[in-house]
Amino acid sequence: MSLDQAEAKPKSRSIEDVLKLSAKSQDFCQLSPLENPDALRLYYYRSMTDDAKITEFLLPALQRHEETGDARRLRASLPFLEVRLTSDPEIIDAKLTEGSVLVRLEKAEEPLLLVNVQNDQLGLRMNNDTENEFSVVGPKKGFVESLDVNIHLLRSQMPVSKLTVEELTIGSLSKTKVAIVYMNDVTNEELIRTVKQRLNDINFEVVFDSSQLDQIISDHSNTPFPLFLSTERIDRVTYAIVSGQVAIFASGSPYAVTGPSNILDFFISPEDYYLPWILGSFFRLIRIICVFLSIFATPVYVAVLTFHFEVIPDSILVPLIESRIHVPFKPLVEVIFLELTIELLREAGARLPTKIGQTLGIVGGIVIGEASVQAALTSNILLIIVALAALASFTTPIFKMANTIRLLRFPFILLAGLWGGLGIAAGLLLLMGHLLRLKSLGMPYLVPIYPFRRGNFADSVIRSSYQYTTKSSIFLRPKQQRRYAPSAPKDGPADE
């Protein structure tokens, strides 16, 4: 073996090395609960353990069996579900930092005892109402930052043994617990293997949120479009799992990641299923139309006023000229100024406390808009168009997709200012070409539009009646195609 290889090979640590390194932290405790301090010693991190579990359960149990020198006999007497015998320094190091107590018997050589007394409630918020995906109709409960609580909430919604949960650990420093959840008899096996493989291949230091996993395991990293759906709503994750998708949870994150997802999934709201199908379909179509309005409203304004005056009707031409007669800037500069102002107000309102942010958005929008018109920096008509485009972007129920729509507006504005309608058409072709290349866990991003899947239009662009949505999505290749079998409606009262 060469000298370089010898230096590259990590040195094995002993238990003494682990305890010596841990003792440098002031929250690391070492104590002996017995009269003879050399008989037994405890090691643990005070910040990660539950003091009540130690003082009320662990210490009395150890004091009752202080004469024993056998770790295995002591293990059987401890009133804890998770008690582990080990002599591996790496396991001891990992379990200590997770909230376990190391029980070391001086009379016994090895193995040592690891007792899980983790404080599961410390730092958790008790309120689990949805904050960013609020709905008027339907349940208000959402996920929290605890992985165990989130799995409990999900199993409460689907109390069946078919719901399968597989856990793994990601992050060389954070040791973040990640759970893969799916329906055993519905989800395609190839899809499950793909998710497991991509998660196991992650080599990362600290995983702060499930949104990081979303980006790391995605098929394409150089795209503004979200390829996985992140949500804090229990009902949305339940629907995704029942349909044959896979959900990913991470400890410390109140959001679940579901996939594979197509572009239409980001414009579906849970309220669509709680309202009559006619209303649900109408509101879903409104959201899709608002996407085009939000992206193309201001670019069309720039293109028309810069290159295509001939398309403006005579009845509108005079008011438009009068509104711009004192504006010294070109339409491109005028639009970018107003769009950036709207983005500044939106970002400032999102970072401030709720009540102050709402006041800033209303007052700031009115004051700046009125002052801009009075100072002849912009026209009245453009102010209305920009306000409508901003309102249209708020109709998207998923925050990540709403941010993408906000970003796409600016390249189209620049293309419209340079080449007019031709620039908008070129930008649209580039956008469609980019969307055609995108995939989510190997599934085309534009399905069922392309590749065209007629059978999936019952619950995509519109929300059909429940009697026509009995089958799962074809492109997910589920093991079971039929989800439920609705009974025929009865016109009269039920028979007694």
PDB file of N, CA, C and O in Angstrom, residues 239 447-449 451-462 464-465 467-475 481 483:
ATOM      1  N   TYR A 239     -54.213  12.146  -2.082  1.00  0.00           N
ATOM      2  CA  TYR A 239     -54.689  11.943  -3.451  1.00  0.00           C
ATOM      3  C   TYR A 239     -53.551  11.489  -4.357  1.00  0.00           C
ATOM      4  O   TYR A 239     -53.737  10.616  -5.216  1.00  0.00           O
ATOM      5  N   VAL A 447     -47.325  15.563 -20.339  1.00  0.00           N
ATOM      6  CA  VAL A 447     -48.376  14.556 -20.434  1.00  0.00           C
ATOM      7  C   VAL A 447     -49.567  15.024 -19.582  1.00  0.00           C
ATOM      8  O   VAL A 447     -49.373  15.640 -18.526  1.00  0.00           O
ATOM      9  N   PRO A 448     -50.818  14.881 -19.978  1.00  0.00           N
ATOM     10  CA  PRO A 448     -51.353  14.130 -21.114  1.00  0.00           C
ATOM     11  C   PRO A 448     -51.516  14.949 -22.394  1.00  0.00           C
ATOM     12  O   PRO A 448     -52.101  14.452 -23.345  1.00  0.00           O
ATOM     13  N   ILE A 449     -51.002  16.211 -22.404  1.00  0.00           N
ATOM     14  CA  ILE A 449     -51.097  17.003 -23.632  1.00  0.00           C
ATOM     15  C   ILE A 449     -50.148  16.442 -24.688  1.00  0.00           C
ATOM     16  O   ILE A 449     -50.523  16.253 -25.848  1.00  0.00           O
ATOM     17  N   PRO A 451     -46.912  13.377 -24.538  1.00  0.00           N
ATOM     18  CA  PRO A 451     -47.724  12.587 -25.473  1.00  0.00           C
ATOM     19  C   PRO A 451     -49.214  12.634 -25.106  1.00  0.00           C
ATOM     20  O   PRO A 451     -49.557  12.611 -23.930  1.00  0.00           O
ATOM     21  N   PHE A 452     -50.033  12.669 -26.133  1.00  0.00           N
ATOM     22  CA  PHE A 452     -51.467  12.837 -25.925  1.00  0.00           C
ATOM     23  C   PHE A 452     -52.069  11.578 -25.303  1.00  0.00           C
ATOM     24  O   PHE A 452     -51.868  10.469 -25.786  1.00  0.00           O
ATOM     25  N   ARG A 453     -52.767  11.764 -24.181  1.00  0.00           N
ATOM     26  CA  ARG A 453     -53.453  10.677 -23.494  1.00  0.00           C
ATOM     27  C   ARG A 453     -54.892  11.094 -23.257  1.00  0.00           C
ATOM     28  O   ARG A 453     -55.200  11.831 -22.331  1.00  0.00           O
ATOM     29  N   ARG A 454     -55.756  10.631 -24.129  1.00  0.00           N
ATOM     30  CA  ARG A 454     -57.158  11.046 -24.077  1.00  0.00           C
ATOM     31  C   ARG A 454     -57.827  10.631 -22.762  1.00  0.00           C
ATOM     32  O   ARG A 454     -58.639  11.365 -22.209  1.00  0.00           O
ATOM     33  N   GLY A 455     -57.441   9.464 -22.240  1.00  0.00           N
ATOM     34  CA  GLY A 455     -58.100   8.958 -21.047  1.00  0.00           C
ATOM     35  C   GLY A 455     -57.810   9.757 -19.802  1.00  0.00           C
ATOM     36  O   GLY A 455     -58.516   9.607 -18.792  1.00  0.00           O
ATOM     37  N   ASN A 456     -56.795  10.615 -19.806  1.00  0.00           N
ATOM     38  CA  ASN A 456     -56.445  11.388 -18.616  1.00  0.00           C
ATOM     39  C   ASN A 456     -57.018  12.796 -18.614  1.00  0.00           C
ATOM     40  O   ASN A 456     -56.766  13.551 -17.668  1.00  0.00           O
ATOM     41  N   PHE A 457     -57.773  13.165 -19.638  1.00  0.00           N
ATOM     42  CA  PHE A 457     -58.334  14.510 -19.672  1.00  0.00           C
ATOM     43  C   PHE A 457     -59.561  14.649 -18.779  1.00  0.00           C
ATOM     44  O   PHE A 457     -60.073  15.745 -18.604  1.00  0.00           O
ATOM     45  N   ALA A 458     -60.043  13.533 -18.231  1.00  0.00           N
ATOM     46  CA  ALA A 458     -61.195  13.611 -17.332  1.00  0.00           C
ATOM     47  C   ALA A 458     -60.862  14.348 -16.048  1.00  0.00           C
ATOM     48  O   ALA A 458     -61.747  14.912 -15.397  1.00  0.00           O
ATOM     49  N   ASP A 459     -59.565  14.381 -15.670  1.00  0.00           N
ATOM     50  CA  ASP A 459     -59.164  15.083 -14.450  1.00  0.00           C
ATOM     51  C   ASP A 459     -57.822  15.757 -14.686  1.00  0.00           C
ATOM     52  O   ASP A 459     -56.832  15.463 -14.034  1.00  0.00           O
ATOM     53  N   SER A 460     -57.790  16.668 -15.637  1.00  0.00           N
ATOM     54  CA  SER A 460     -56.570  17.427 -15.903  1.00  0.00           C
ATOM     55  C   SER A 460     -56.920  18.882 -16.192  1.00  0.00           C
ATOM     56  O   SER A 460     -56.859  19.723 -15.293  1.00  0.00           O
ATOM     57  N   VAL A 461     -57.318  19.170 -17.426  1.00  0.00           N
ATOM     58  CA  VAL A 461     -57.733  20.542 -17.751  1.00  0.00           C
ATOM     59  C   VAL A 461     -59.053  20.874 -17.075  1.00  0.00           C
ATOM     60  O   VAL A 461     -59.264  22.004 -16.609  1.00  0.00           O
ATOM     61  N   ILE A 462     -59.952  19.891 -16.969  1.00  0.00           N
ATOM     62  CA  ILE A 462     -61.215  20.054 -16.254  1.00  0.00           C
ATOM     63  C   ILE A 462     -61.320  18.961 -15.210  1.00  0.00           C
ATOM     64  O   ILE A 462     -60.579  17.970 -15.231  1.00  0.00           O
ATOM     65  N   SER A 464     -63.883  16.343 -14.118  1.00  0.00           N
ATOM     66  CA  SER A 464     -65.144  15.710 -14.485  1.00  0.00           C
ATOM     67  C   SER A 464     -65.859  15.167 -13.260  1.00  0.00           C
ATOM     68  O   SER A 464     -65.321  15.144 -12.145  1.00  0.00           O
ATOM     69  N   SER A 465     -67.067  14.705 -13.474  1.00  0.00           N
ATOM     70  CA  SER A 465     -67.833  14.097 -12.402  1.00  0.00           C
ATOM     71  C   SER A 465     -67.131  12.843 -11.894  1.00  0.00           C
ATOM     72  O   SER A 465     -66.370  12.198 -12.624  1.00  0.00           O
ATOM     73  N   GLN A 467     -68.063   9.926 -11.458  1.00  0.00           N
ATOM     74  CA  GLN A 467     -68.342   8.674 -12.169  1.00  0.00           C
ATOM     75  C   GLN A 467     -67.458   8.493 -13.389  1.00  0.00           C
ATOM     76  O   GLN A 467     -67.401   7.391 -13.950  1.00  0.00           O
ATOM     77  N   TYR A 468     -66.739   9.551 -13.810  1.00  0.00           N
ATOM     78  CA  TYR A 468     -65.827   9.448 -14.957  1.00  0.00           C
ATOM     79  C   TYR A 468     -64.358   9.498 -14.543  1.00  0.00           C
ATOM     80  O   TYR A 468     -63.474   9.514 -15.408  1.00  0.00           O
ATOM     81  N   THR A 469     -64.071   9.534 -13.251  1.00  0.00           N
ATOM     82  CA  THR A 469     -62.681   9.582 -12.777  1.00  0.00           C
ATOM     83  C   THR A 469     -62.349   8.346 -11.951  1.00  0.00           C
ATOM     84  O   THR A 469     -61.624   8.429 -10.952  1.00  0.00           O
ATOM     85  N   THR A 470     -62.899   7.220 -12.332  1.00  0.00           N
ATOM     86  CA  THR A 470     -62.700   5.990 -11.557  1.00  0.00           C
ATOM     87  C   THR A 470     -61.346   5.348 -11.799  1.00  0.00           C
ATOM     88  O   THR A 470     -60.923   4.504 -11.008  1.00  0.00           O
ATOM     89  N   LYS A 471     -60.635   5.724 -12.855  1.00  0.00           N
ATOM     90  CA  LYS A 471     -59.360   5.098 -13.185  1.00  0.00           C
ATOM     91  C   LYS A 471     -58.194   6.019 -12.849  1.00  0.00           C
ATOM     92  O   LYS A 471     -58.313   7.242 -12.917  1.00  0.00           O
ATOM     93  N   SER A 472     -57.083   5.388 -12.474  1.00  0.00           N
ATOM     94  CA  SER A 472     -55.874   6.146 -12.190  1.00  0.00           C
ATOM     95  C   SER A 472     -55.246   6.630 -13.494  1.00  0.00           C
ATOM     96  O   SER A 472     -55.615   6.189 -14.588  1.00  0.00           O
ATOM     97  N   SER A 473     -54.273   7.536 -13.364  1.00  0.00           N
ATOM     98  CA  SER A 473     -53.602   8.085 -14.538  1.00  0.00           C
ATOM     99  C   SER A 473     -52.834   6.993 -15.273  1.00  0.00           C
ATOM    100  O   SER A 473     -52.074   6.238 -14.660  1.00  0.00           O
ATOM    101  N   ILE A 474     -53.018   6.925 -16.579  1.00  0.00           N
ATOM    102  CA  ILE A 474     -52.383   5.879 -17.383  1.00  0.00           C
ATOM    103  C   ILE A 474     -50.877   6.050 -17.397  1.00  0.00           C
ATOM    104  O   ILE A 474     -50.127   5.073 -17.338  1.00  0.00           O
ATOM    105  N   PHE A 475     -50.383   7.290 -17.448  1.00  0.00           N
ATOM    106  CA  PHE A 475     -48.956   7.515 -17.590  1.00  0.00           C
ATOM    107  C   PHE A 475     -48.177   7.133 -16.333  1.00  0.00           C
ATOM    108  O   PHE A 475     -46.954   7.015 -16.378  1.00  0.00           O
ATOM    109  N   GLN A 481     -55.571  -0.276 -12.111  1.00  0.00           N
ATOM    110  CA  GLN A 481     -56.057   0.830 -12.919  1.00  0.00           C
ATOM    111  C   GLN A 481     -57.302   1.468 -12.330  1.00  0.00           C
ATOM    112  O   GLN A 481     -57.437   2.693 -12.317  1.00  0.00           O
ATOM    113  N   ARG A 483     -59.708   2.789  -9.477  1.00  0.00           N
ATOM    114  CA  ARG A 483     -59.596   3.287  -8.107  1.00  0.00           C
ATOM    115  C   ARG A 483     -60.833   2.963  -7.281  1.00  0.00           C
ATOM    116  O   ARG A 483     -60.728   2.615  -6.104  1.00  0.00           O
TER     117      ARG A 483
END
